[in-house]
mmCIF file of C-alpha atoms in Angstrom:
data_model
loop_
_atom_site.group_PDB
_atom_site.id
_atom_site.type_symbol
_atom_site.label_atom_id
_atom_site.label_comp_id
_atom_site.label_asym_id
_atom_site.label_seq_id
_atom_site.Cartn_x
_atom_site.Cartn_y
_atom_site.Cartn_z
ATOM 1 C CA MET P 15 -3.894 4.145 -0.137
ATOM 2 C CA ALA P 16 -6.759 4.149 -2.635
ATOM 3 C CA SER P 17 -8.802 2.054 -0.213
ATOM 4 C CA GLY P 18 -10.756 5.117 0.920
ATOM 5 C CA LEU P 19 -12.261 5.702 -2.524
ATOM 6 C CA PRO P 20 -15.157 3.205 -2.187
ATOM 7 C CA SER P 21 -16.491 4.736 1.033
ATOM 8 C CA SER P 22 -16.138 8.253 -0.391
ATOM 9 C CA ILE P 23 -17.976 7.255 -3.558
ATOM 10 C CA LYS P 24 -20.749 5.570 -1.573
ATOM 11 C CA ARG P 25 -21.275 8.732 0.466
ATOM 12 C CA SER P 26 -21.717 10.727 -2.732
ATOM 13 C CA TYR P 27 -23.676 8.032 -4.579
ATOM 14 C CA PRO P 28 -25.338 5.862 -1.885
ATOM 15 C CA ASP P 29 -27.369 3.838 -4.395
ATOM 16 C CA SER P 30 -24.470 3.028 -6.687
ATOM 17 C CA LYS P 31 -23.073 -0.438 -7.289
ATOM 18 C CA LEU P 32 -19.310 -0.384 -6.960
ATOM 19 C CA THR P 33 -17.166 -2.980 -8.731
ATOM 20 C CA TRP P 34 -13.388 -3.143 -8.324
ATOM 21 C CA LEU P 35 -11.144 -4.594 -11.032
ATOM 22 C CA VAL P 36 -7.977 -6.121 -9.547
ATOM 23 C CA GLU P 37 -5.219 -8.569 -10.325
ATOM 24 C CA ALA P 38 -5.909 -12.095 -9.101
ATOM 25 C CA PRO P 39 -3.635 -12.046 -5.997
ATOM 26 C CA TYR P 40 -5.601 -9.136 -4.509
ATOM 27 C CA LYS P 41 -9.121 -10.474 -5.090
ATOM 28 C CA SER P 42 -9.800 -11.846 -1.610
ATOM 29 C CA LEU P 43 -8.523 -8.654 0.013
ATOM 30 C CA VAL P 44 -10.787 -6.394 -2.043
ATOM 31 C CA GLN P 45 -13.742 -8.747 -1.528
ATOM 32 C CA SER P 46 -13.535 -8.021 2.191
ATOM 33 C CA HIS P 47 -13.897 -4.262 1.678
ATOM 34 C CA PRO P 48 -17.242 -3.253 3.234
ATOM 35 C CA TYR P 49 -18.057 -0.741 0.471
ATOM 36 C CA VAL P 50 -17.185 -2.899 -2.551
ATOM 37 C CA ASP P 51 -20.171 -4.714 -4.060
ATOM 38 C CA ASP P 52 -18.412 -6.878 -6.620
ATOM 39 C CA VAL P 53 -14.908 -7.795 -7.776
ATOM 40 C CA ILE P 54 -13.686 -8.582 -11.279
ATOM 41 C CA THR P 55 -10.329 -10.312 -11.604
ATOM 42 C CA TRP P 56 -7.841 -9.517 -14.334
ATOM 43 C CA PRO P 57 -5.989 -12.759 -15.188
ATOM 44 C CA LYS P 58 -2.685 -10.974 -15.748
ATOM 45 C CA SER P 59 -0.518 -14.092 -15.547
ATOM 46 C CA ASP P 60 -2.602 -15.810 -18.247
ATOM 47 C CA TRP P 61 -2.143 -12.861 -20.589
ATOM 48 C CA GLN P 62 1.579 -12.756 -19.871
ATOM 49 C CA ARG P 63 1.864 -16.468 -20.638
ATOM 50 C CA LEU P 64 0.178 -15.966 -24.010
ATOM 51 C CA VAL P 65 2.654 -13.190 -24.819
ATOM 52 C CA LYS P 66 5.590 -15.340 -23.736
ATOM 53 C CA ASP P 67 4.357 -18.251 -25.876
ATOM 54 C CA LYS P 68 3.736 -15.863 -28.800
ATOM 55 C CA GLN P 69 0.095 -16.906 -28.974
ATOM 56 C CA TYR P 70 -0.946 -13.464 -30.150
ATOM 57 C CA TRP P 71 -4.180 -14.500 -31.835
ATOM 58 C CA GLN P 72 -5.326 -16.282 -28.696
ATOM 59 C CA LEU P 73 -4.324 -13.197 -26.696
ATOM 60 C CA CYS P 74 -6.480 -10.991 -28.931
ATOM 61 C CA LYS P 75 -9.458 -13.307 -28.458
ATOM 62 C CA THR P 76 -8.891 -13.388 -24.704
ATOM 63 C CA VAL P 77 -8.714 -9.595 -24.453
ATOM 64 C CA TRP P 78 -11.845 -9.257 -26.598
ATOM 65 C CA ALA P 79 -13.734 -11.708 -24.392
ATOM 66 C CA PHE P 80 -12.657 -9.757 -21.310
ATOM 67 C CA ARG P 81 -13.865 -6.551 -22.962
ATOM 68 C CA GLN P 82 -17.248 -8.127 -23.611
ATOM 69 C CA HIS P 83 -17.472 -9.279 -20.001
ATOM 70 C CA LEU P 84 -16.787 -5.744 -18.779
ATOM 71 C CA GLN P 85 -19.335 -4.205 -21.106
ATOM 72 C CA GLN P 86 -21.987 -6.692 -19.995
ATOM 73 C CA GLN P 87 -21.842 -5.041 -16.566
ATOM 74 C CA HIS P 88 -23.193 -1.782 -18.082
ATOM 75 C CA PHE P 89 -20.868 0.505 -16.149
ATOM 76 C CA SER P 90 -21.793 4.183 -16.318
ATOM 77 C CA VAL P 91 -18.545 5.434 -14.739
ATOM 78 C CA ALA P 92 -15.023 4.000 -14.770
ATOM 79 C CA ILE P 93 -12.407 5.358 -12.367
ATOM 80 C CA GLU P 94 -8.707 4.945 -13.121
ATOM 81 C CA ALA P 95 -6.928 5.525 -9.824
ATOM 82 C CA GLN P 96 -3.336 4.605 -10.660
ATOM 83 C CA GLY P 97 -2.223 6.881 -13.465
ATOM 84 C CA LEU P 98 -1.101 3.820 -15.425
ATOM 85 C CA ILE P 99 -1.737 2.941 -19.046
ATOM 86 C CA LYS P 100 -2.864 -0.592 -18.188
ATOM 87 C CA SER P 101 -5.607 0.553 -15.814
ATOM 88 C CA ALA P 102 -6.672 3.347 -18.183
ATOM 89 C CA PHE P 103 -6.958 0.713 -20.913
ATOM 90 C CA PHE P 104 -9.486 -1.229 -18.843
ATOM 91 C CA ALA P 105 -11.459 1.942 -18.194
ATOM 92 C CA PHE P 106 -11.449 2.581 -21.943
ATOM 93 C CA ILE P 107 -12.737 -0.883 -22.918
ATOM 94 C CA SER P 108 -15.248 -1.042 -20.056
ATOM 95 C CA GLY P 109 -17.908 0.728 -22.088
ATOM 96 C CA ALA P 110 -18.377 3.414 -19.439
ATOM 97 C CA ARG P 111 -19.281 6.760 -20.954
ATOM 98 C CA MET P 112 -17.563 8.664 -18.170
ATOM 99 C CA ARG P 113 -13.942 7.690 -17.578
ATOM 100 C CA ILE P 114 -12.240 9.545 -14.729
ATOM 101 C CA GLY P 115 -8.581 9.441 -13.753
ATOM 102 C CA PHE P 116 -5.265 11.172 -13.307
ATOM 103 C CA LYS P 117 -3.168 13.038 -15.807
ATOM 104 C CA SER P 118 0.045 11.032 -15.936
ATOM 105 C CA LYS P 119 3.512 10.909 -17.444
ATOM 106 C CA GLU P 120 2.487 7.713 -19.237
ATOM 107 C CA ARG P 121 -0.182 9.794 -20.998
ATOM 108 C CA SER P 122 -2.751 7.243 -19.924
ATOM 109 C CA HIS P 123 -5.215 10.119 -19.634
ATOM 110 C CA ILE P 124 -5.713 10.132 -23.418
ATOM 111 C CA LEU P 125 -7.994 7.130 -22.823
ATOM 112 C CA LEU P 126 -10.085 9.098 -20.323
ATOM 113 C CA ASN P 127 -12.538 11.974 -20.706
ATOM 114 C CA LYS P 128 -12.466 13.428 -17.177
ATOM 115 C CA VAL P 129 -8.921 14.183 -16.033
ATOM 116 C CA VAL P 130 -7.646 15.255 -12.605
ATOM 117 C CA ASN P 131 -4.191 16.711 -11.924
ATOM 118 C CA LYS P 132 -2.352 15.013 -9.082
ATOM 119 C CA PRO P 133 -1.702 17.419 -6.201
ATOM 120 C CA THR P 134 1.751 18.193 -4.859
ATOM 121 C CA SER P 135 0.998 17.477 -1.242
ATOM 122 C CA PRO P 136 2.968 15.835 1.583
ATOM 123 C CA SER P 137 -0.181 14.194 2.965
ATOM 124 C CA ILE P 138 -0.928 10.501 2.657
ATOM 125 C CA SER P 139 -3.510 9.604 -0.014
ATOM 126 C CA SER P 140 -3.730 13.255 -1.114
ATOM 127 C CA GLU P 141 -4.190 12.289 -4.772
ATOM 128 C CA TYR P 142 -7.008 9.863 -3.963
ATOM 129 C CA LYS P 143 -8.648 12.382 -1.680
ATOM 130 C CA LYS P 144 -8.647 14.904 -4.506
ATOM 131 C CA LEU P 145 -10.011 12.300 -6.912
ATOM 132 C CA ALA P 146 -12.782 11.442 -4.446
ATOM 133 C CA PHE P 147 -13.660 15.128 -4.104
ATOM 134 C CA TYR P 148 -13.731 15.497 -7.892
ATOM 135 C CA ILE P 149 -16.162 12.583 -8.134
ATOM 136 C CA HIS P 150 -18.230 14.175 -5.372
ATOM 137 C CA THR P 151 -18.503 17.462 -7.292
ATOM 138 C CA LEU P 152 -20.017 15.611 -10.242
ATOM 139 C CA VAL P 153 -23.120 14.995 -8.132
ATOM 140 C CA ASN P 154 -23.864 18.707 -8.450
ATOM 141 C CA GLY P 155 -22.948 18.822 -12.116
ATOM 142 C CA THR P 156 -19.735 20.739 -11.427
ATOM 143 C CA SER P 157 -16.120 19.795 -11.993
ATOM 144 C CA LEU P 158 -12.638 20.963 -11.108
ATOM 145 C CA ASN P 159 -10.478 23.074 -13.368
ATOM 146 C CA ALA P 160 -7.410 25.229 -12.820
ATOM 147 C CA LYS P 161 -9.441 28.100 -11.328
ATOM 148 C CA SER P 162 -11.884 26.039 -9.296
ATOM 149 C CA GLU P 163 -9.060 23.977 -7.767
ATOM 150 C CA VAL P 164 -7.878 27.120 -6.000
ATOM 151 C CA ARG P 165 -11.414 27.966 -4.925
ATOM 152 C CA TYR P 166 -12.021 24.441 -3.645
ATOM 153 C CA ALA P 167 -8.614 24.005 -1.966
ATOM 154 C CA ASN P 168 -9.994 24.284 1.565
ATOM 155 C CA ALA P 169 -12.948 22.050 0.724
ATOM 156 C CA ILE P 170 -10.627 19.384 -0.659
ATOM 157 C CA SER P 171 -8.479 19.598 2.460
ATOM 158 C CA ALA P 172 -11.528 19.154 4.696
ATOM 159 C CA PHE P 173 -13.104 16.415 2.556
ATOM 160 C CA ASP P 174 -13.701 13.224 4.507
ATOM 161 C CA TYR P 175 -11.417 10.462 3.228
ATOM 162 C CA ASP P 176 -10.615 7.412 5.317
ATOM 163 C CA MET P 177 -8.504 4.479 4.227
ATOM 164 C CA CYS P 178 -10.298 1.202 4.856
ATOM 165 C CA ILE P 179 -8.617 -2.200 4.785
ATOM 166 C CA ALA P 180 -10.469 -5.314 5.887
ATOM 167 C CA VAL P 181 -9.554 -8.990 6.067
ATOM 168 C CA SER P 182 -11.986 -11.894 6.188
ATOM 169 C CA GLU P 183 -12.473 -13.711 9.477
ATOM 170 C CA ASP P 184 -11.111 -16.926 7.968
ATOM 171 C CA LYS P 185 -7.880 -15.224 6.880
ATOM 172 C CA ALA P 186 -7.490 -13.611 10.284
ATOM 173 C CA LYS P 187 -7.886 -16.969 12.021
ATOM 174 C CA SER P 188 -5.445 -18.726 9.698
ATOM 175 C CA ALA P 189 -2.887 -15.945 10.235
ATOM 176 C CA GLN P 190 -3.101 -16.312 13.999
ATOM 177 C CA ALA P 191 -2.872 -20.100 13.717
ATOM 178 C CA THR P 192 0.298 -19.883 11.615
ATOM 179 C CA ALA P 193 1.814 -17.326 13.973
ATOM 180 C CA ALA P 194 1.043 -19.527 16.982
ATOM 181 C CA THR P 195 2.561 -22.574 15.278
ATOM 182 C CA LEU P 196 5.776 -20.622 14.714
ATOM 183 C CA GLY P 197 5.838 -19.481 18.329
ATOM 184 C CA LEU P 198 4.861 -15.852 17.816
ATOM 185 C CA ASP P 199 3.277 -14.569 21.011
ATOM 186 C CA THR P 200 1.497 -11.250 21.525
ATOM 187 C CA PRO P 201 2.353 -8.475 21.881
ATOM 188 C CA TYR P 202 4.872 -8.468 19.054
ATOM 189 C CA ILE P 203 6.645 -6.013 16.769
ATOM 190 C CA ALA P 204 6.225 -6.490 13.010
ATOM 191 C CA ILE P 205 8.804 -5.388 10.458
ATOM 192 C CA ALA P 206 8.590 -5.196 6.651
ATOM 193 C CA PRO P 207 12.144 -4.971 5.255
ATOM 194 C CA PHE P 208 11.321 -5.946 1.677
ATOM 195 C CA THR P 209 9.822 -4.214 -1.338
ATOM 196 C CA THR P 210 9.970 -4.223 -5.124
ATOM 197 C CA ARG P 211 12.846 -1.912 -6.056
ATOM 198 C CA PRO P 212 16.389 -1.880 -4.620
ATOM 199 C CA GLN P 213 16.435 1.893 -4.108
ATOM 200 C CA LYS P 214 13.617 1.524 -1.566
ATOM 201 C CA HIS P 215 15.447 -1.039 0.565
ATOM 202 C CA TRP P 216 17.066 -0.279 3.905
ATOM 203 C CA PRO P 217 20.362 -2.221 4.141
ATOM 204 C CA LEU P 218 20.030 -5.668 5.726
ATOM 205 C CA THR P 219 22.926 -4.821 8.046
ATOM 206 C CA HIS P 220 20.853 -1.909 9.365
ATOM 207 C CA TRP P 221 17.929 -4.262 9.985
ATOM 208 C CA GLN P 222 20.253 -6.605 11.873
ATOM 209 C CA THR P 223 21.441 -3.725 14.053
ATOM 210 C CA LEU P 224 17.878 -2.540 14.671
ATOM 211 C CA ILE P 225 16.773 -6.022 15.722
ATOM 212 C CA ALA P 226 19.723 -6.197 18.119
ATOM 213 C CA LEU P 227 18.778 -2.800 19.574
ATOM 214 C CA ILE P 228 15.184 -3.925 20.060
ATOM 215 C CA ARG P 229 16.438 -7.110 21.692
ATOM 216 C CA SER P 230 18.564 -5.056 24.101
ATOM 217 C CA GLU P 231 15.449 -3.290 25.369
ATOM 218 C CA THR P 232 12.589 -5.793 25.276
ATOM 219 C CA THR P 233 11.745 -9.470 25.038
ATOM 220 C CA MET P 234 8.803 -8.676 22.783
ATOM 221 C CA PRO P 235 8.891 -11.061 19.772
ATOM 222 C CA ILE P 236 9.620 -9.706 16.297
ATOM 223 C CA ALA P 237 7.701 -10.885 13.208
ATOM 224 C CA ILE P 238 9.374 -10.467 9.812
ATOM 225 C CA LEU P 239 6.873 -10.055 6.962
ATOM 226 C CA GLY P 240 7.493 -10.551 3.256
ATOM 227 C CA GLY P 241 6.752 -12.661 0.216
ATOM 228 C CA PRO P 242 8.129 -16.029 -0.934
ATOM 229 C CA LYS P 243 11.057 -14.357 -2.729
ATOM 230 C CA ASP P 244 12.092 -12.703 0.533
ATOM 231 C CA ALA P 245 12.159 -15.905 2.592
ATOM 232 C CA ALA P 246 15.925 -16.511 2.493
ATOM 233 C CA HIS P 247 16.833 -12.946 3.512
ATOM 234 C CA ALA P 248 14.145 -12.986 6.204
ATOM 235 C CA GLU P 249 15.531 -16.193 7.703
ATOM 236 C CA GLY P 250 18.950 -14.551 7.765
ATOM 237 C CA LEU P 251 17.563 -11.792 9.975
ATOM 238 C CA THR P 252 16.282 -14.184 12.627
ATOM 239 C CA PHE P 253 19.790 -15.028 13.950
ATOM 240 C CA ASP P 254 18.230 -18.441 14.749
ATOM 241 C CA ASN P 255 16.507 -16.768 17.699
ATOM 242 C CA ASP P 256 13.182 -18.251 18.731
ATOM 243 C CA ASP P 257 11.708 -14.818 19.403
ATOM 244 C CA VAL P 258 12.535 -13.432 15.934
ATOM 245 C CA VAL P 259 10.107 -15.186 13.608
ATOM 246 C CA SER P 260 10.172 -15.107 9.820
ATOM 247 C CA LEU P 261 6.714 -15.215 8.246
ATOM 248 C CA ALA P 262 7.992 -14.321 4.770
ATOM 249 C CA GLY P 263 6.424 -16.701 2.272
ATOM 250 C CA LYS P 264 4.512 -18.492 5.028
ATOM 251 C CA VAL P 265 1.423 -16.291 5.069
ATOM 252 C CA SER P 266 -0.617 -14.662 2.311
ATOM 253 C CA LEU P 267 -1.007 -10.923 1.787
ATOM 254 C CA ASP P 268 -4.358 -10.980 3.582
ATOM 255 C CA GLU P 269 -2.820 -12.833 6.498
ATOM 256 C CA SER P 270 0.116 -10.417 6.659
ATOM 257 C CA ILE P 271 -2.349 -7.543 6.875
ATOM 258 C CA SER P 272 -4.219 -9.336 9.652
ATOM 259 C CA LEU P 273 -0.951 -9.766 11.559
ATOM 260 C CA ILE P 274 -0.287 -6.037 11.238
ATOM 261 C CA ASN P 275 -3.716 -5.376 12.692
ATOM 262 C CA THR P 276 -2.775 -7.355 15.801
ATOM 263 C CA CYS P 277 0.848 -6.222 16.142
ATOM 264 C CA PHE P 278 1.992 -3.812 18.834
ATOM 265 C CA ALA P 279 4.296 -1.704 16.657
ATOM 266 C CA PHE P 280 5.615 -1.715 13.104
ATOM 267 C CA VAL P 281 8.719 -0.694 11.141
ATOM 268 C CA GLY P 282 8.823 -0.824 7.345
ATOM 269 C CA VAL P 283 10.098 0.614 4.093
ATOM 270 C CA ASP P 284 7.937 2.103 1.336
ATOM 271 C CA THR P 285 5.651 -0.855 0.766
ATOM 272 C CA GLY P 286 1.931 -1.511 1.021
ATOM 273 C CA LEU P 287 2.281 -3.140 4.428
ATOM 274 C CA THR P 288 3.680 0.084 5.883
ATOM 275 C CA HIS P 289 0.682 2.022 4.602
ATOM 276 C CA VAL P 290 -1.573 -0.640 6.163
ATOM 277 C CA ALA P 291 0.062 -0.104 9.560
ATOM 278 C CA THR P 292 -0.680 3.615 9.288
ATOM 279 C CA CYS P 293 -4.260 2.842 8.255
ATOM 280 C CA TYR P 294 -4.655 0.731 11.389
ATOM 281 C CA LYS P 295 -3.059 3.530 13.441
ATOM 282 C CA LYS P 296 -0.352 1.276 14.792
ATOM 283 C CA PRO P 297 2.839 2.840 16.170
ATOM 284 C CA THR P 298 4.675 2.935 12.845
ATOM 285 C CA VAL P 299 8.145 3.974 11.730
ATOM 286 C CA ALA P 300 8.193 4.436 7.942
ATOM 287 C CA LEU P 301 11.592 4.480 6.215
ATOM 288 C CA PHE P 302 11.542 6.449 2.958
ATOM 289 C CA GLY P 303 14.347 7.352 0.583
ATOM 290 C CA SER P 304 14.223 7.396 -3.208
ATOM 291 C CA THR P 305 10.461 7.423 -2.938
ATOM 292 C CA ARG P 306 8.650 9.650 -0.516
ATOM 293 C CA PRO P 307 4.939 9.055 -1.031
ATOM 294 C CA TYR P 308 4.066 11.232 1.958
ATOM 295 C CA THR P 309 5.546 12.828 5.046
ATOM 296 C CA GLN P 310 2.267 13.555 6.839
ATOM 297 C CA THR P 311 -0.441 11.087 7.832
ATOM 298 C CA ASN P 312 -3.732 11.096 9.673
ATOM 299 C CA SER P 313 -2.190 8.996 12.449
ATOM 300 C CA ILE P 314 -0.291 10.571 15.323
ATOM 301 C CA TYR P 315 1.457 7.226 15.752
ATOM 302 C CA THR P 316 3.223 7.224 12.377
ATOM 303 C CA HIS P 317 6.759 8.595 12.191
ATOM 304 C CA VAL P 318 8.096 9.148 8.670
ATOM 305 C CA LEU P 319 11.893 9.127 8.538
ATOM 306 C CA PHE P 320 13.857 10.251 5.499
ATOM 307 C CA GLU P 321 17.117 11.973 4.608
ATOM 308 C CA ASP P 322 16.403 15.311 2.925
ATOM 309 C CA MET P 323 19.121 14.978 0.291
ATOM 310 C CA ASP P 324 19.374 17.136 -2.832
ATOM 311 C CA CYS P 325 18.742 14.148 -5.105
ATOM 312 C CA ALA P 326 15.777 12.804 -3.163
ATOM 313 C CA PRO P 327 13.201 11.743 -3.956
ATOM 314 C CA CYS P 328 14.551 10.421 -7.259
ATOM 315 C CA ARG P 329 11.788 7.801 -7.525
ATOM 316 C CA ARG P 330 12.532 5.442 -10.415
ATOM 317 C CA ARG P 331 15.623 7.300 -11.647
ATOM 318 C CA PRO P 332 18.433 6.971 -9.085
ATOM 319 C CA SER P 333 21.459 9.143 -9.811
ATOM 320 C CA CYS P 334 23.776 7.712 -7.139
ATOM 321 C CA ASP P 335 25.259 4.723 -8.995
ATOM 322 C CA ALA P 336 23.274 2.337 -6.797
ATOM 323 C CA LYS P 337 24.762 3.727 -3.576
ATOM 324 C CA TYR P 338 21.312 4.630 -2.226
ATOM 325 C CA ASP P 339 22.777 6.939 0.410
ATOM 326 C CA CYS P 340 19.313 8.255 1.241
ATOM 327 C CA MET P 341 18.528 4.870 2.784
ATOM 328 C CA LYS P 342 21.996 4.014 4.078
ATOM 329 C CA ASN P 343 22.180 7.310 5.966
ATOM 330 C CA LEU P 344 19.062 6.460 7.967
ATOM 331 C CA SER P 345 20.846 5.105 11.011
ATOM 332 C CA PRO P 346 19.441 2.187 13.035
ATOM 333 C CA LYS P 347 19.803 4.310 16.184
ATOM 334 C CA LYS P 348 17.555 7.003 14.700
ATOM 335 C CA VAL P 349 14.936 4.430 13.763
ATOM 336 C CA PHE P 350 15.171 2.808 17.176
ATOM 337 C CA SER P 351 14.761 6.182 18.888
ATOM 338 C CA SER P 352 11.387 6.603 17.155
ATOM 339 C CA LEU P 353 10.318 3.119 18.224
ATOM 340 C CA LEU P 354 11.667 3.184 21.787
ATOM 341 C CA PRO P 355 8.875 5.215 23.478
ATOM 342 C CA TYR P 356 6.329 2.596 22.437
ATOM 343 C CA ILE P 357 8.500 -0.328 23.519
ATOM 344 C CA THR P 358 9.041 1.132 26.975
ATOM 345 C CA SER P 359 5.285 1.654 27.389
ATOM 346 C CA ILE P 360 5.003 -2.068 28.222
ATOM 347 C CA PRO P 361 7.177 -2.478 31.323
ATOM 348 C CA VAL P 362 6.262 -6.131 31.768
ATOM 349 C CA LYS P 363 8.080 -6.903 28.534
ATOM 350 C CA THR P 364 11.107 -4.724 29.221
ATOM 351 C CA LYS P 365 14.499 -6.123 30.169
ATOM 352 C CA ASP P 366 16.730 -4.761 32.904
ATOM 353 C CA VAL P 367 19.616 -3.223 31.001
ATOM 354 C CA THR P 368 22.914 -2.623 32.779
#
């Protein structure tokens, strides 16, 4: 959802050189962004290995060398867009005199010198939009504070911020080749059942019911997206049907994004792939529970479903003894009802149901 920052920054500073620091798995994706000039990779796994092997002196030397590499770029501004201590640390050691970012519970902002309060807004990317506006105000030598935030509220709301996600042509071709090999024909529906934390999952039995409901209405193939760790569960959702295809662990992140770009409709939990579907303005049903990153988007085709329970959103601190009722109570029929109007818009793919 931070993908709109580069274009916003370039509009405010058209002559700037924009470098994005990312973890290694995301390098190729960021390299394809049309407004990113350069990419620096953080070798996170190498650092973690040094910690695991207790090679602390080597770790110190490695971190110092990385610091020197950052400072050789002569950055004038560093932007910390996550509200995390690790990303604020990189802003701090970058050598940039101006370090901009969010005030956070991790107190990562103590490493910054320009701090922005995150807004309480139901809109997608609202925090990044506000951050982009803050950066824009610096062009005129102004900045936001408690009083000016109220004065600029309408301007922030109207500020142009567009998420932008691009995939290289090679990745797009390889994604289509893999899909064709596995028998995935277009148009198809893509689903993303998997994510990082259990409280964000929709029960697998619900996914099974949803797939059966889709199958009762259309012959359109279904593509299941996910990572290597999700492969076994994804295969279990296929029911050994040829028209329900598991791509979990068989395509990269870039390729998954490319497949979302060419899908007909999408259903997913709170994961990056769901946000990508909204970015591409695909008919999207987003299933939120313990986390509710947004309820409003800039796409008329996105339907955010959630149970408005007293304990939700609990985020990282569930209080339900792992019952996760906020997700369980989202019925497959309700999800299917949001998807059905799009399915029935392709009569050639629709079954006769008696």
